[in-house]
Each structure stands twice: as C-alpha cells, then as structure tokens.
Amino acid sequence: MIVLAANLLLYFWQPGTARLAALNSTGFLLEVLSIVPPVMVLMGLLDVWVPRRLVESHLGPDSGPVGAGVAMLLGTAAAGPLYAAFPVAVSLRKKGARLANIVIFLGTWGAIKIPMILMESSFISLRFALLRLLLTVPCILACGYLMERLLPEEELEVQSEAADA
C-alpha cells in the first residue's frame, strides 16, 4: 500500500518515473508471488515429512561440526532468493535446529550456491571463485557461532513464543 501511495504521489510530480517505478514494483510483486507459494508448500512438507528427531540429530545442539556441514550443504543446494530461506529457517528452528546451524544455513544460501560458483568460474576465473569460497566459508561459520554466543537461548524462546502468539 505504501509503494502504491508513493507511486501515485510520484505520478503527479514525474509521470514517466512513476510509470517506471510502477512497472518495477509490479515485477517484484509478481516475482515474490511466484516464490512464496512454493516456499509455503515446502515448509508444510518439511513439517510433515521430516521428523523432529532427524533435524535435532543432524542440526541440533549436539550435532557439532557435522551439523555445520549439513547446514552448509542444505544452503548450497537450495534455490531461490534469500527471502525464501527465512521461512525454511524458522521451520528448521521449530524442529530443534541449533541457532548457529540456522545462521550457517542462511549465510550459505545467500553467499554460496553451486550455480553461483560455476558462473563465477566461467566469467571471472576458477581461481577467483575458489578464493572467494575459501574466504567466505570461515566467515559464515564464524558468524553462525558468534550469533549463537551473542544471543541467549532464553531470549530466542521468548521471541519465538511472541511470534507464535
């Protein structure tokens, strides 16, 4: 509604720019509407098909380095924009995934994807792609564990309960 109001106000000031802004806004809205329903279906399937104990054993508090590896594999194999990852992350969190692994999953989804590495290799160079990967992975891991250390578990539970209500 805010974007619509801004486009209407802009139309009176600069009609050409307003038309371009409306086209861009409509394109983005259609893109989001094409991504959100499949993500919601994926979340529903994740809730029904993936048992809590499976998520807890592979991504939970006792998963250790294996959990970080699984989180990175999940993030690397995922497709779509980063905003599609947040509902999946919430679902994993509700199933018992550790906060560090959720952050690692989100960081990997946003920064390391197999198609991205292949494209970087072909356009820039394999050396660049591998160097970026070598620098990105430790940063994502550090962010995950730092986030877990800085955010107390109790605070997350309170926020999660407030969001559910």
Coordinates of C-alpha atoms in Angstrom, one line a residue:
M1 CA 0.0 0.0 0.0
I2 CA 2.9 2.3 0.8
V3 CA 4.5 1.6 -2.6
L4 CA 1.2 2.3 -4.3
A5 CA 0.7 5.6 -2.5
A6 CA 4.3 6.6 -3.3
N7 CA 3.8 5.8 -7.0
L8 CA 0.6 7.8 -7.0
L9 CA 2.3 10.8 -5.4
L10 CA 5.3 10.4 -7.8
Y11 CA 2.8 10.3 -10.8
F12 CA 1.8 13.9 -10.1
W13 CA 5.4 15.1 -9.9
Q14 CA 7.1 12.9 -12.6
P15 CA 4.7 10.7 -14.6
G16 CA 7.4 8.9 -16.6
T17 CA 9.4 8.0 -13.5
A18 CA 6.1 6.9 -11.8
R19 CA 5.3 4.5 -14.7
L20 CA 8.8 3.0 -14.5
A21 CA 8.5 2.6 -10.7
A22 CA 5.1 1.0 -11.0
L23 CA 6.4 -1.5 -13.6
N24 CA 9.4 -2.3 -11.3
S25 CA 7.1 -2.7 -8.3
T26 CA 4.7 -4.9 -10.2
G27 CA 7.5 -7.1 -11.5
F28 CA 8.9 -7.5 -8.0
L29 CA 5.4 -8.3 -6.6
L30 CA 4.9 -11.0 -9.3
E31 CA 8.3 -12.4 -8.5
V32 CA 7.5 -12.7 -4.8
L33 CA 4.1 -14.1 -5.5
S34 CA 5.7 -16.8 -7.7
I35 CA 8.2 -17.8 -5.0
V36 CA 6.2 -17.6 -1.8
P37 CA 3.6 -20.3 -2.5
P38 CA 6.2 -23.0 -3.3
V39 CA 8.1 -22.0 -0.2
M40 CA 4.9 -22.4 1.9
V41 CA 4.4 -25.8 0.4
L42 CA 8.0 -26.7 1.1
M43 CA 7.5 -25.6 4.7
G44 CA 4.4 -27.7 5.1
L45 CA 6.1 -30.7 3.6
L46 CA 9.1 -30.1 5.9
D47 CA 6.8 -30.0 8.9
V48 CA 5.0 -33.2 8.0
W49 CA 7.7 -35.4 6.4
V50 CA 10.8 -34.5 8.4
P51 CA 10.7 -35.8 12.0
R52 CA 11.9 -33.5 14.7
R53 CA 14.5 -36.1 15.9
L54 CA 16.1 -36.2 12.5
V55 CA 16.6 -32.4 12.5
E56 CA 17.8 -32.5 16.1
S57 CA 20.3 -35.2 15.4
H58 CA 21.7 -33.5 12.2
L59 CA 21.3 -29.8 13.0
G60 CA 20.6 -29.7 16.8
P61 CA 22.7 -28.7 19.8
D62 CA 24.7 -31.9 19.8
S63 CA 25.4 -32.0 16.0
G64 CA 28.8 -30.3 16.3
P65 CA 30.8 -29.8 13.1
V66 CA 28.7 -32.3 11.2
G67 CA 25.7 -30.1 11.8
A68 CA 27.5 -27.1 10.3
G69 CA 28.4 -29.3 7.3
V70 CA 24.8 -30.4 6.8
A71 CA 23.6 -26.7 7.2
M72 CA 26.1 -25.7 4.5
L73 CA 25.0 -28.5 2.2
L74 CA 21.4 -27.5 2.6
G75 CA 22.1 -23.9 1.9
T76 CA 24.3 -24.6 -1.1
A77 CA 21.8 -26.9 -2.7
A78 CA 18.9 -24.5 -2.2
A79 CA 17.4 -22.4 -5.0
G80 CA 15.7 -19.0 -5.0
P81 CA 16.3 -15.7 -3.3
L82 CA 17.4 -15.3 0.3
Y83 CA 14.0 -14.2 1.5
A84 CA 12.7 -17.6 0.6
A85 CA 15.2 -19.1 3.1
F86 CA 13.7 -17.4 6.1
P87 CA 10.5 -19.5 6.4
V88 CA 12.6 -22.6 5.9
A89 CA 15.0 -21.5 8.7
V90 CA 12.0 -20.8 11.0
S91 CA 10.7 -24.3 10.3
L92 CA 14.1 -25.9 11.0
R93 CA 14.4 -23.9 14.2
K94 CA 11.0 -25.1 15.4
K95 CA 12.2 -28.7 14.6
G96 CA 15.1 -28.2 17.0
A97 CA 18.0 -26.9 14.8
R98 CA 20.7 -25.1 16.6
L99 CA 20.9 -21.3 16.1
A100 CA 24.5 -21.5 14.7
N101 CA 23.4 -24.0 12.1
I102 CA 20.4 -21.8 11.1
V103 CA 22.8 -18.8 10.6
I104 CA 25.2 -21.0 8.7
F105 CA 22.3 -22.2 6.5
L106 CA 21.1 -18.7 5.8
G107 CA 24.7 -17.4 5.1
T108 CA 25.4 -20.3 2.8
W109 CA 22.0 -19.8 1.0
G110 CA 22.9 -16.1 0.4
A111 CA 26.6 -16.4 -0.5
I112 CA 27.5 -19.9 -1.7
K113 CA 25.5 -21.7 -4.3
I114 CA 26.8 -24.2 -6.7
P115 CA 25.4 -22.3 -9.8
M116 CA 27.0 -19.1 -8.5
I117 CA 30.4 -20.8 -8.2
L118 CA 30.1 -22.2 -11.7
M119 CA 29.1 -18.8 -13.1
E120 CA 32.0 -17.1 -11.3
S121 CA 34.4 -19.7 -12.6
S122 CA 33.3 -19.2 -16.2
F123 CA 33.1 -15.4 -16.1
I124 CA 35.9 -14.3 -13.7
S125 CA 38.1 -17.4 -13.2
L126 CA 38.2 -20.6 -11.2
R127 CA 40.9 -19.1 -9.1
F128 CA 38.7 -16.2 -8.1
A129 CA 35.7 -18.5 -7.3
L130 CA 37.8 -20.8 -5.1
L131 CA 39.5 -17.9 -3.3
R132 CA 36.1 -16.3 -2.6
L133 CA 34.8 -19.7 -1.4
L134 CA 37.9 -20.1 0.8
L135 CA 37.3 -16.7 2.4
T136 CA 33.6 -16.9 2.6
V137 CA 33.2 -20.3 4.4
P138 CA 35.1 -19.4 7.5
C139 CA 33.3 -16.1 7.8
I140 CA 29.9 -17.8 7.6
L141 CA 31.0 -20.4 10.2
A142 CA 32.3 -17.6 12.5
C143 CA 29.0 -15.6 12.1
G144 CA 27.0 -18.7 13.0
Y145 CA 28.9 -19.5 16.2
L146 CA 29.2 -15.8 17.1
M147 CA 25.5 -15.3 16.7
E148 CA 24.8 -18.2 18.9
R149 CA 27.1 -16.9 21.6
L150 CA 25.7 -13.3 21.5
L151 CA 22.0 -14.3 21.5
P152 CA 20.9 -16.2 24.6
E153 CA 18.7 -19.2 24.1
E154 CA 16.1 -17.8 26.5
E155 CA 15.7 -14.6 24.5
L156 CA 15.1 -16.6 21.3
E157 CA 12.5 -18.7 23.0
V158 CA 10.6 -15.6 24.3
Q159 CA 10.7 -14.0 20.8
S160 CA 9.5 -17.3 19.2
E161 CA 6.6 -17.6 21.6
A162 CA 5.7 -14.0 21.0
A163 CA 5.8 -14.6 17.2
D164 CA 3.6 -17.7 17.5
A165 CA 1.0 -15.7 19.6

